[in-house]
Structure formats: structure tokens, C-alpha cells
Coordinates of C-alpha atoms and ligand atoms in Angstrom, one line a residue:
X1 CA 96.4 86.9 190.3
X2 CA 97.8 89.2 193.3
X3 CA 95.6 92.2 191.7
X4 CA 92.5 90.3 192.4
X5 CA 91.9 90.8 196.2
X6 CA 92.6 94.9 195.6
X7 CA 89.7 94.4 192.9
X8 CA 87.6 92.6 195.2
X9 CA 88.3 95.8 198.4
X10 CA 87.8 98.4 195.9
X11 CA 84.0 97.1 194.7
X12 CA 83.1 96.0 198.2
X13 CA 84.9 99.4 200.4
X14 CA 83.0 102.5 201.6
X15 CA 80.7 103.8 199.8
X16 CA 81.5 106.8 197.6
X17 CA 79.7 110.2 197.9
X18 CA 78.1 109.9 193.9
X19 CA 76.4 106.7 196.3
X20 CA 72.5 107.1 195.9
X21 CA 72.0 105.0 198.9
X22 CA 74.2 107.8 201.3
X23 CA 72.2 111.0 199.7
X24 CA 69.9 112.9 201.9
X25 CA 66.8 111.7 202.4
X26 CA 65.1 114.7 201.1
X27 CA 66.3 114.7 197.5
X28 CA 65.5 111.0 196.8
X29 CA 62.8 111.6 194.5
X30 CA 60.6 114.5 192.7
X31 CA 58.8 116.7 194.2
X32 CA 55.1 117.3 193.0
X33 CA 56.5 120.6 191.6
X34 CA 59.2 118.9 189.9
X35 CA 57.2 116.2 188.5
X36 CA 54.7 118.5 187.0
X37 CA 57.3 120.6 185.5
X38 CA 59.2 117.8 184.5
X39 CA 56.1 116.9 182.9
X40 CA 55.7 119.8 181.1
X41 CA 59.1 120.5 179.3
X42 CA 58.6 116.5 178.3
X43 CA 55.2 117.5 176.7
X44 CA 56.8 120.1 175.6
X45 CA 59.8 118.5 173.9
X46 CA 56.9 116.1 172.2
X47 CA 55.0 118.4 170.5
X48 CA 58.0 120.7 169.0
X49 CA 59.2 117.1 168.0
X50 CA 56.0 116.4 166.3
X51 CA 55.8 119.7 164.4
X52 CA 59.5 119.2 163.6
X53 CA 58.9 115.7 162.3
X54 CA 55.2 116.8 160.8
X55 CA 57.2 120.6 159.0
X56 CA 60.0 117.4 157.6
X57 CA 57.0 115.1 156.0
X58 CA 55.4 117.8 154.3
X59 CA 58.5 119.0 152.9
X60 CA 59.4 115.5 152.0
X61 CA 56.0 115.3 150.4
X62 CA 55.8 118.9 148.6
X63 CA 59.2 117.6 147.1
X64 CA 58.1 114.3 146.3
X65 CA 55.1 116.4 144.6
X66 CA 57.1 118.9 142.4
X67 CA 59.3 115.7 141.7
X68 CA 56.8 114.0 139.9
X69 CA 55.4 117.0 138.6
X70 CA 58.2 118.0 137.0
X71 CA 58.8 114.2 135.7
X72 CA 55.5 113.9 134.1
X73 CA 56.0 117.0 132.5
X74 CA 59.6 116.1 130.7
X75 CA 57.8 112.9 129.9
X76 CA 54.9 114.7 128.2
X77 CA 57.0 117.2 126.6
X78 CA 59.4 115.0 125.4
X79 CA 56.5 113.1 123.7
X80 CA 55.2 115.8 122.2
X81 CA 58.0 117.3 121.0
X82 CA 59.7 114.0 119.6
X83 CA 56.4 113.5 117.2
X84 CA 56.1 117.3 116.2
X85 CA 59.7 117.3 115.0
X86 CA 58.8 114.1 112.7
X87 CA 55.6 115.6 111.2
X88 CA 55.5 115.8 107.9
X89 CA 57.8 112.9 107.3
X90 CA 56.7 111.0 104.1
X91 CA 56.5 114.2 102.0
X92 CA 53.0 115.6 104.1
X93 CA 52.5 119.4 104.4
X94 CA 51.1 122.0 106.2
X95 CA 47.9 121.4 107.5
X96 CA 48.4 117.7 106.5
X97 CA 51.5 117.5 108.8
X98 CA 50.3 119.2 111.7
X99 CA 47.0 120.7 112.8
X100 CA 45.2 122.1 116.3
X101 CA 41.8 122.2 117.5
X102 CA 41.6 125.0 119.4
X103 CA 40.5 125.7 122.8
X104 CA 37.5 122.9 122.6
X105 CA 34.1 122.6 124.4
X106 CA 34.6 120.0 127.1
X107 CA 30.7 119.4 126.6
X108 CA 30.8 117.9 123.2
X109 CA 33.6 117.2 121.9
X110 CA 35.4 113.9 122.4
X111 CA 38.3 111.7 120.9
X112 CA 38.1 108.3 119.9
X113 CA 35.1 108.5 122.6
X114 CA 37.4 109.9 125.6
X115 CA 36.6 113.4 127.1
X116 CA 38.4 116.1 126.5
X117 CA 39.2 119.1 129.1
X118 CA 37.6 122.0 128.4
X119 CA 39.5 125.0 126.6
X120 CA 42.5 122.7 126.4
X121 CA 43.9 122.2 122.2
X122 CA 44.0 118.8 120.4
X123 CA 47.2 118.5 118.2
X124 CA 46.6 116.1 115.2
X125 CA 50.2 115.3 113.7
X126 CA 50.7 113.1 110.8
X127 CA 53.5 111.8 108.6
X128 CA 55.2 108.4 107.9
X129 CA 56.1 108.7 111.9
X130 CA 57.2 105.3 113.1
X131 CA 57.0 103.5 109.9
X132 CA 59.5 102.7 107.5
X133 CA 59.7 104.7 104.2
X134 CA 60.1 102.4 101.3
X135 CA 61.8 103.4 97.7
X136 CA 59.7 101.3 95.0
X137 CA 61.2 99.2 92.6
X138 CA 61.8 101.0 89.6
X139 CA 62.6 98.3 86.6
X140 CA 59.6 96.1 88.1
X141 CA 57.1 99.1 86.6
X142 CA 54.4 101.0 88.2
X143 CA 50.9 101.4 86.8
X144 CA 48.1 103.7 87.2
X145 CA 45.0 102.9 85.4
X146 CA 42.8 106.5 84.9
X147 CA 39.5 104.4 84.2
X148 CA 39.4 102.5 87.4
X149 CA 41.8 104.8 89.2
X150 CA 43.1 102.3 90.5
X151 CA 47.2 101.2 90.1
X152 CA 50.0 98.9 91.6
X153 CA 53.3 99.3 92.3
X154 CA 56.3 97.1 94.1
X155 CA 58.8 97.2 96.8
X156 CA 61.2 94.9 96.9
X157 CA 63.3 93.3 100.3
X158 CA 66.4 94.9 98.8
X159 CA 65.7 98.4 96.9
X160 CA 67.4 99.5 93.4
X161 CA 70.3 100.8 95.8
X162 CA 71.2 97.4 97.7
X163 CA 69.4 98.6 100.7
X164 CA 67.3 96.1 102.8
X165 CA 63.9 97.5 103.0
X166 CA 61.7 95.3 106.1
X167 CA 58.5 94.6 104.6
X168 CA 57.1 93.1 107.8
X169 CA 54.5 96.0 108.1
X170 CA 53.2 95.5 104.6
X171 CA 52.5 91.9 105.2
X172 CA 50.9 92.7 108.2
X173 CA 48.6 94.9 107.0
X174 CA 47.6 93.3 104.2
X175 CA 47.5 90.3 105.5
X176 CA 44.7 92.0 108.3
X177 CA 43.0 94.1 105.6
X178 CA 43.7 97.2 107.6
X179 CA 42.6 100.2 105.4
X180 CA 45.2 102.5 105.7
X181 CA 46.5 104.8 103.5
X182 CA 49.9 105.0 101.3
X183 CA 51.6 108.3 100.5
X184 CA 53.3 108.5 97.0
X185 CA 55.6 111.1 96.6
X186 CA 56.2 112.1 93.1
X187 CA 59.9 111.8 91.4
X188 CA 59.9 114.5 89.4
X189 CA 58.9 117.1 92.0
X190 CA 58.5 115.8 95.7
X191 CA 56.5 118.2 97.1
X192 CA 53.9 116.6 95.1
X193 CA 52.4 114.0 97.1
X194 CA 49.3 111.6 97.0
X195 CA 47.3 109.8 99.9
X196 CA 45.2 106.5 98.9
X197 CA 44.0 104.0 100.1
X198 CA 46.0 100.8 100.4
X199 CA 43.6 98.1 98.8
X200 CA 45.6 95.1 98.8
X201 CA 48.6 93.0 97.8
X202 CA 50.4 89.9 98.5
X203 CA 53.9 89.0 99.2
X204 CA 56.2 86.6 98.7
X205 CA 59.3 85.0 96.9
X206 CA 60.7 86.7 93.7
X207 CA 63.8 87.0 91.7
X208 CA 64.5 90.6 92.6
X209 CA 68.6 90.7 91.7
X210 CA 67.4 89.1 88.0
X211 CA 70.3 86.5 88.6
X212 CA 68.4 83.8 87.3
X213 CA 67.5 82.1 91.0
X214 CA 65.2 83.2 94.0
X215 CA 67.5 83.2 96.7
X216 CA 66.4 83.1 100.7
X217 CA 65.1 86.4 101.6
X218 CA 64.3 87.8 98.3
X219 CA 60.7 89.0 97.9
X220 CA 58.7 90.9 96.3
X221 CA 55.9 93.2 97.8
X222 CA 53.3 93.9 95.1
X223 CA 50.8 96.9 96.3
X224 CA 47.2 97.6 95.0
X225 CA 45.9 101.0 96.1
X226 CA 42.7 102.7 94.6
X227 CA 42.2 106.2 94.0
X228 CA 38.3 106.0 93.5
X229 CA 36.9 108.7 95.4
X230 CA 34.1 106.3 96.5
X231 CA 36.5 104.0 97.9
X232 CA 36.9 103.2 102.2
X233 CA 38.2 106.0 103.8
X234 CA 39.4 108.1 100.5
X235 CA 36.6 111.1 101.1
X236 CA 39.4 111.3 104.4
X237 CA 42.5 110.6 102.1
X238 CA 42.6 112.0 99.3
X239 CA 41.8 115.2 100.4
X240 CA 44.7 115.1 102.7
X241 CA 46.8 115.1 98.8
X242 CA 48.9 117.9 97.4
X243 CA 46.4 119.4 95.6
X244 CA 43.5 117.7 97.7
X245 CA 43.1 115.0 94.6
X246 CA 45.1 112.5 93.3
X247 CA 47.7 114.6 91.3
X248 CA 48.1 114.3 87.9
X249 CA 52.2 113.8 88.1
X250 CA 51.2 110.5 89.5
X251 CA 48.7 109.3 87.6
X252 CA 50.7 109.8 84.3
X253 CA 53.0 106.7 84.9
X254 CA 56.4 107.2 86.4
X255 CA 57.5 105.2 89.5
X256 CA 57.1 107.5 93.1
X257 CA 60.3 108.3 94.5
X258 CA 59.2 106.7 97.7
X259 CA 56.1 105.1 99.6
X260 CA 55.1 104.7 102.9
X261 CA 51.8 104.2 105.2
X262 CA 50.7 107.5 106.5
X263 CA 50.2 107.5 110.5
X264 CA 47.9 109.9 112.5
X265 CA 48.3 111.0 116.0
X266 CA 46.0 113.4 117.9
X267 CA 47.5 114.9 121.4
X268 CA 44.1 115.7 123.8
X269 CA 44.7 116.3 127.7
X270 CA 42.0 113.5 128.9
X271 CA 39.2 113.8 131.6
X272 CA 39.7 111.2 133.3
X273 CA 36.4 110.6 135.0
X274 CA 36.6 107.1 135.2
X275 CA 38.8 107.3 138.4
X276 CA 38.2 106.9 141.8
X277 CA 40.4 109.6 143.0
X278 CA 38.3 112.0 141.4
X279 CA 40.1 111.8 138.0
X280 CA 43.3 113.5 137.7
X281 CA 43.4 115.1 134.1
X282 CA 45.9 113.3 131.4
X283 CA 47.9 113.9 128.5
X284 CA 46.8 111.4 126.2
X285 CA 47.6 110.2 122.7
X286 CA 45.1 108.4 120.3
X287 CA 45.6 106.5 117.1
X288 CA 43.4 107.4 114.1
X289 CA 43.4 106.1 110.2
X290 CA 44.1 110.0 109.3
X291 CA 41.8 112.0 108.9
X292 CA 38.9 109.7 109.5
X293 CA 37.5 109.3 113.2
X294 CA 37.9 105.4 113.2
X295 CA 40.6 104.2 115.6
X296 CA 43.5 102.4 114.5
X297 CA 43.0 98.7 114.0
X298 CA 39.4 99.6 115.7
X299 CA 40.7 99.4 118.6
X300 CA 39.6 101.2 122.2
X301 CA 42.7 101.0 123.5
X302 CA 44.4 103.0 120.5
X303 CA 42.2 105.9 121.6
X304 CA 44.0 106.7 124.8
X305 CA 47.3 106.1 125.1
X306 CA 48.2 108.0 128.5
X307 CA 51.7 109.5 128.3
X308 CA 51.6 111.4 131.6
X309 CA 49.1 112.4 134.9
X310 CA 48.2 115.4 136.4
X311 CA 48.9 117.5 132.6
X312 CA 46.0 120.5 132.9
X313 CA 46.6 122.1 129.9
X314 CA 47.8 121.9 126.7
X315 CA 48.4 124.6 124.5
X316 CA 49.8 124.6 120.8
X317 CA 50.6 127.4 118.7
X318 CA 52.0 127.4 115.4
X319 CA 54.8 130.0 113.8
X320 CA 53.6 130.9 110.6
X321 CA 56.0 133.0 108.4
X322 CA 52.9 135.9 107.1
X323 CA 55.5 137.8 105.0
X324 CA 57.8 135.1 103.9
X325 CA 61.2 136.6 105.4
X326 CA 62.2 133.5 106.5
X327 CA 61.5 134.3 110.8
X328 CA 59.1 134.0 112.7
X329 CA 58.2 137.6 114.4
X330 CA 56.9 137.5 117.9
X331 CA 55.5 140.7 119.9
X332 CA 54.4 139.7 122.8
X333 CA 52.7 143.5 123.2
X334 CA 50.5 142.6 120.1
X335 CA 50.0 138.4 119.8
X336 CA 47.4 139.4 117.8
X337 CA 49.3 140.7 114.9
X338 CA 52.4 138.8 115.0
X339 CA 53.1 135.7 113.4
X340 CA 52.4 133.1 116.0
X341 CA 48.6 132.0 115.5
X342 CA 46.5 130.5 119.0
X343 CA 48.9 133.0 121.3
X344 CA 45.4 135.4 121.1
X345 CA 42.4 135.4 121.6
X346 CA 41.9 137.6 118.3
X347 CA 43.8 134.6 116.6
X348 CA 40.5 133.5 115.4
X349 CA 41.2 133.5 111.4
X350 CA 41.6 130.0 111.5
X351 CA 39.7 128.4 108.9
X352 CA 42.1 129.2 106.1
X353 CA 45.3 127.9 107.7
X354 CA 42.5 124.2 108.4
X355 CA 40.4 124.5 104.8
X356 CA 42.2 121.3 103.8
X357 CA 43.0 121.8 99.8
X358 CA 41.2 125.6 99.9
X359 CA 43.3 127.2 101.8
X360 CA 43.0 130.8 100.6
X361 CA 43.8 133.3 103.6
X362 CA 46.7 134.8 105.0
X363 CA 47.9 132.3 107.5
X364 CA 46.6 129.0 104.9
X365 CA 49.8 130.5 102.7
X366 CA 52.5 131.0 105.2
X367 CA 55.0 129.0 105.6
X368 CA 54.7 126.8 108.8
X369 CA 58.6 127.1 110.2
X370 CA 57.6 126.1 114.0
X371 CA 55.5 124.8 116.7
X372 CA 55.3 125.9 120.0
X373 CA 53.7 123.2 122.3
X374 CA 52.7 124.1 125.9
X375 CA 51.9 122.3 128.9
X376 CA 50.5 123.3 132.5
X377 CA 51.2 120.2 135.1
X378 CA 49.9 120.2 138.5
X379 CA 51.1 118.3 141.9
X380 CA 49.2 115.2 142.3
X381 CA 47.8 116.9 145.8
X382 CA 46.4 119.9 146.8
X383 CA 48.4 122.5 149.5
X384 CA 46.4 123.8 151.9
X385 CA 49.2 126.3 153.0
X386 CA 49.3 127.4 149.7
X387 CA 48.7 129.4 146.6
X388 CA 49.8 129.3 143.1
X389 CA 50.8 132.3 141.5
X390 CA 48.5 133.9 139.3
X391 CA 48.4 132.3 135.8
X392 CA 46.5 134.9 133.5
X393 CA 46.7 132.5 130.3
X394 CA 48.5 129.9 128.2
X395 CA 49.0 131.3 124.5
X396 CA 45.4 131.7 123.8
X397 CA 43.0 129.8 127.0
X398 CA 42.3 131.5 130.1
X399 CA 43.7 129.9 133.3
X400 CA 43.4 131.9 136.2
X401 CA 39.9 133.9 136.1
X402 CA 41.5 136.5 138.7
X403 CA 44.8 137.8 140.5
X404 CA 43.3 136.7 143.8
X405 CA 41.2 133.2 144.6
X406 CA 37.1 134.9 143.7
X407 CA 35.8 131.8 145.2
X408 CA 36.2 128.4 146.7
X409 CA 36.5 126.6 143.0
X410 CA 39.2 129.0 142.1
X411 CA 40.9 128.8 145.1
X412 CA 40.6 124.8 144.8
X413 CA 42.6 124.8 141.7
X414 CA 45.2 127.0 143.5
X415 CA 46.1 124.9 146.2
X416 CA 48.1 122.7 143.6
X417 CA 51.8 123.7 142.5
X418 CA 51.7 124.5 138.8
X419 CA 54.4 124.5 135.9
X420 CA 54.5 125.5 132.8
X421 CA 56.8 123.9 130.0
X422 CA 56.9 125.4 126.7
X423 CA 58.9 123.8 123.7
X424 CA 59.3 125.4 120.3
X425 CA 60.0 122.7 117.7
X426 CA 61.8 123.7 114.6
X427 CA 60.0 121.5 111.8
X428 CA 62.4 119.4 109.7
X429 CA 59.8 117.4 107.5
X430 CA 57.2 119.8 107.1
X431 CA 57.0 122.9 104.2
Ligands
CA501 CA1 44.5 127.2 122.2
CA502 CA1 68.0 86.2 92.8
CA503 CA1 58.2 136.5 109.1
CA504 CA1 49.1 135.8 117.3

């Protein structure tokens, strides 16, 4: 307590010199001069501020740009790529197991009623893809009748080998009447293949073990399919055959090796024209009963399944081992000779490698080893400070007309950041 009066002198005593109320009258305040310089450096402190804080947002933004470019484009590759490396599964081939329209006309062509980018390439890949393959029952029989051409076979909930086999798709698809089609893969040599339509079945309870009861679980799947060329959807299917007809190794009576139902995917990059924003272009993925134009179940929605924005190109081109050495040559001084077809514009002898069932040229007998899949993603905005680099091509479609900008539409498409991301799948499935 004795501190407290010395507390009390000391904060009511003399003032000190640092005092405001003993400075000179003169420097209480700014002078006009001050103020306005004051003023200035304050206005001038704002604005570097603001370009500071405005240089910081569009940074933040052109990252947050190239992010998501370079997201959609792992997304979209890794799409691609995944369903490339499972073509052919099932027993498909060749053309059957992966195919590429090249470089189409925006103007006409469509899928599944979507529009399609000009110039960019439509993969089709097929195989048993996401369903299960099934092994038939072999003691239960297998019959093929040559008048009708018709025949039936069975798969069973646990196969010859003890293995559960889910039949859950089969009885969906029968149950819907969707006309899809099986593939049948021969026993004695399984490169030879058939695809038919599935015309029916039922399923449902059966003694499949032969131990004298039905226990839960055990059931039988009994499958029609029909061969008739006349049939739904066979003038798509059984073309798509080994042989491009129903072979005679299955027709002859012995039990396929295995069975499935064949799946069709096409890749397209999608104009989106719908949108508000002006449409920002789309890699998009649509369902198909193969080889046919009719959606999946008939339905829209299978027709554009978007996988990822702002994807301007896609480009596919397919290894194709000319003089069977087992490589794939590349020369990048002469894509028009080496053994990569759609990396050139003289890549143009095409109809032999597509000629389903006549395929008689040079590339329609190689050996497809790989597939190169290609795509150009853009950043969702333009950059006005900008401007890409110069992109002559991808594989066999112009991109950039010129080095430089030649008008305000070309310069347009500049003022987005660009990638490229190019994948070259090995096939596992596919002969
Ligand atoms: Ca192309
Ligand atoms: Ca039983
Ligand atoms: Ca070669
Ligand atoms: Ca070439």
C-alpha cells in the first residue's frame, strides 16, 4: 500500500517532453504539403497493394486452372486406358476388340444422338468388359440345331470346377428381354469365337451337384441364343464372329469353353452445346448393343456418360506389327511408313484394318500389339496475358493452323493453357 501515493505523483507530475499538449504550436498538425503527400504515398501504398493482391488471385486462379486441368485429364486417361487394356476380353479380336473413327466431320456425324467435335476420333472398344465370364456346364449338354440355327446351353451357380459363378446378370437380362449378344468361345481352339444373339432363357432351382436334393442356392441358368441371320440385331453380331459367321467348330456340338455377354463402348469428345457457358467440350462415353447404333437398354442417358470437362481432343492410334517381328517400329521422321496407323495424315489405308470379316490389306493382317490414346485438355478459362505454345498436330488432326495467332478465332483458342497426355496401352486380351 505505501507504493501507491508514488504511483499516484508519478501519473499526475510534470509533464514529460514526448507530452503532445507541451509541443510547439507549429507542428501540431499537417501542413497542406504534408497532407497532400501524405495522401499520395497512401494512394500509393493502395494501388501497389491491389496489383499485389490482384498479381496473387490470378496466380491462385491460373493454378486452380492447371489443377483441374491436369485432374480432368488423369481422370479421362485413366478411363480410357483402364477399358483399352480390357478389350478383347471374352475371346474378341482385332477390329472386334478395338476400332477408331477417325478424325470425324462435326457436321454429320453424331453418337447415340450427341455431337461430336470436329476432327476429333471415336474409340469403339468391346469385350466381356464389366461382365462376368461364365464357364458352361459341361455334363448338362449343349445343343446346336443347324435347321433352326438356333441352340441352348447352361451355366450353373457353381461351375464343373466348384467355382461360384453370379448369375444375377443373366436373370436380369432375360428377365427384361434385352437383346444382347453372347460370345462363345470354342474349346477346342479359342481363338475361335461366335457372337449371337441371346434369345431367351429362364432360371431357377436345379440339382446341379447330382446329390440327389436341390439345395439353397443351387440353380441352373438355361440359355437360348439364335444364330439366324434374320434374327434382332445378328446382321450387327454375327459379323462381329471369328470368321464373320457362326463358325462351324460351334455348331458341330461340343460345349464352349466359356460364355459371356459382349459389351460395347464408344469414347467421343462431346459438344456440349447444350450449356449456358457456351459449352465446354467433353470426353464422353456411350453404351451401345455392339455393333448396332441402338443404345443400351434404349436408354438416352447411356449415350453420354461424361467422364471429364474441358477434353478438346482425342486422338487414338493403333500399333500394328506390319512385318510380324513381334515390335512395334516408330519413326517419327516418316509416320507414314511406320507401323503406328492415324499418327499421319497419309495413314489413310484404313478400310482393310475396319472391313469387319474381309479384312485383306496390309494393316487388316497385323497383329494389333498396342494402342496409343491421346488427349488435349484445356483450362476451364481463357488467359488474356497469354499464349499457348504452338501445337502443330495430335497423331494425325491438325491443332494449331499456324506458329503465330492468324486471327482472332485462333488466338481465342490460345488464350487457354493446354496439355497433352498420351498413354500407350499394351493389349492383354486382344490378338
Ligand atoms: Ca485421328
Ligand atoms: Ca444338390
Ligand atoms: Ca514390327
Ligand atoms: Ca503411321
Amino acid at each position: 500500500m505505501s507504493q501507491h501515493p508514488e504511483n499516484t505523483a508519478t501519473a499526475t507530475g510534470p509533464a514529460s517532453p514526448e507530452n503532445p499538449g507541451d509541443a510547439p504550436h507549429g507542428e501540431a498538425g499537417f501542413t497542406l504539403i504534408e497532407l497532400i503527400i501524405g495522401t499520395f504515398i497512401l494512394v500509393e501504398m493502395m494501388v501497389v497493394g491491389y496489383l499485389l493482391f490482384d498479381v496473387s488471385t490470378k496466380t491462385a486462379r491460373v493454378q486452380s486452372d492447371l489443377a483441374d486441368l491436369q485432374q480432368s485429364q488423369r481422370v479421362a486417361n485413366y478411363d480410357l486406358v483402364r477399358n483399352v487394356r480390357m478389350a478383347g476380353r471374352g475371346g474378341v479380336t482385332g477390329p472386334v476388340a478395338i476400332n477408331v473413327t477417325d478424325n470425324v466431320d462435326g457436321d454429320t456425324f453424331t453418337v447415340g444422338g450427341n455431337e461430336v467435335v470436329d476432327g476429333t476420333d471415336v474409340l469403339t472398344v468391346r469385350g466381356v468388359l464389366s461382365n462376368p465370364i461364365w464357364l458352361p456346364n459341361t455334363g448338362a449338354g449343349y445343343t446346336y440345331d443347324q435347321g433352326s440355327s438356333t441352340g441352348t446351353l447352361f451355366v450353373d451357380s457353381l461351375n464343373n470346377q466348384g467355382i461360384a459363378q453370379d448369375l444375377s446378370l443373366l436373370q436380369s437380362v432375360i428377365d427384361d428381354g434385352l437383346p444382347v449378344p453372347l460370345v462363345l468361345v470354342s474349346l477346342e481352339d479359342p481363338s475361335i469365337y461366335a457372337v449371337v444373339l441371346l434369345s431367351g432363357g429362364a432360371i431357377g432351382p436345379a440339382d446341379i451337384d447330382n446329390d440327389g436334393s436341390v439345395e439353397p442356392g443351387e440353380e441352373r441358368a438355361t440359355i437360348n441364343f439364335d444364330a439366324a441371320a434374320a434374327s434382332t440385331n445378328n446382321d450387327a453380331y454375327l459379323p462381329l464372329s471369328w470368321g464373320g459367321a457362326f463358325p462351324q467348330a460351334l455348331a458341330q456340338g461340343a460345349v464352349p469353353a466359356w460364355v459371356g455377354i459382349l459389351e460395347e463402348y464408344r469414347y467421343y469428345v462431346r459438344n456440349d452445346t447444350e450449356s449456358v457457358t457456351g459449352g465446354s467440350p467433353k470426353l464422353s462415353r456411350a453404351q451401345f448393343y455392339p455393333n448396332t447404333n441402338t443404345l443400351y437398354r434404349g436408354d438416352a442417358a447411356n449415350g453420354r456418360v461424361d467422364i471429364a470437362d474441358n477434353v478438346v481432343d482425342l486422338q487414338i492410334a493403333l500399333g500394328l506389327d506390319l512385318n510380324d517381328d513381334g515390335t512395334i517400329a516408330e519413326d517419327d521422321s516418316a509416320p507414314d511408313t511406320d507401323e503406328w496407323l492415324f499418327n499421319h495424315e497419309d495413314d489413310t489405308d484404313t478400310d482393310q484394318y475396319w472391313g469387319l470379316g474381309d479384312a485383306d490389306g496390309a494393316w487388316g493382317n497385323a497383329t494389333l500389339f498396342q494402342v496409343r490414346v491421346s488427349t488435349l485438355v484445356r483450362s476451364e478459362r481463357r488467359d488474356n496475358t497469354f499464349i499457348s505454345d504452338y501445337l502443330p498436330t495430335l497423331e494425325n488432326h491438325e491443332v494449331d493452323p499456324s506458329p503465330q495467332p492468324a486471327d482472332n478465332d485462333q488466338l481465342a483458342d490460345r488464350r487457354f493453357r493446354r496439355r497433352v497426355m498420351r498413354s500407350v496401352v499394351d493389349l492383354r486380351n486382344v490378338s
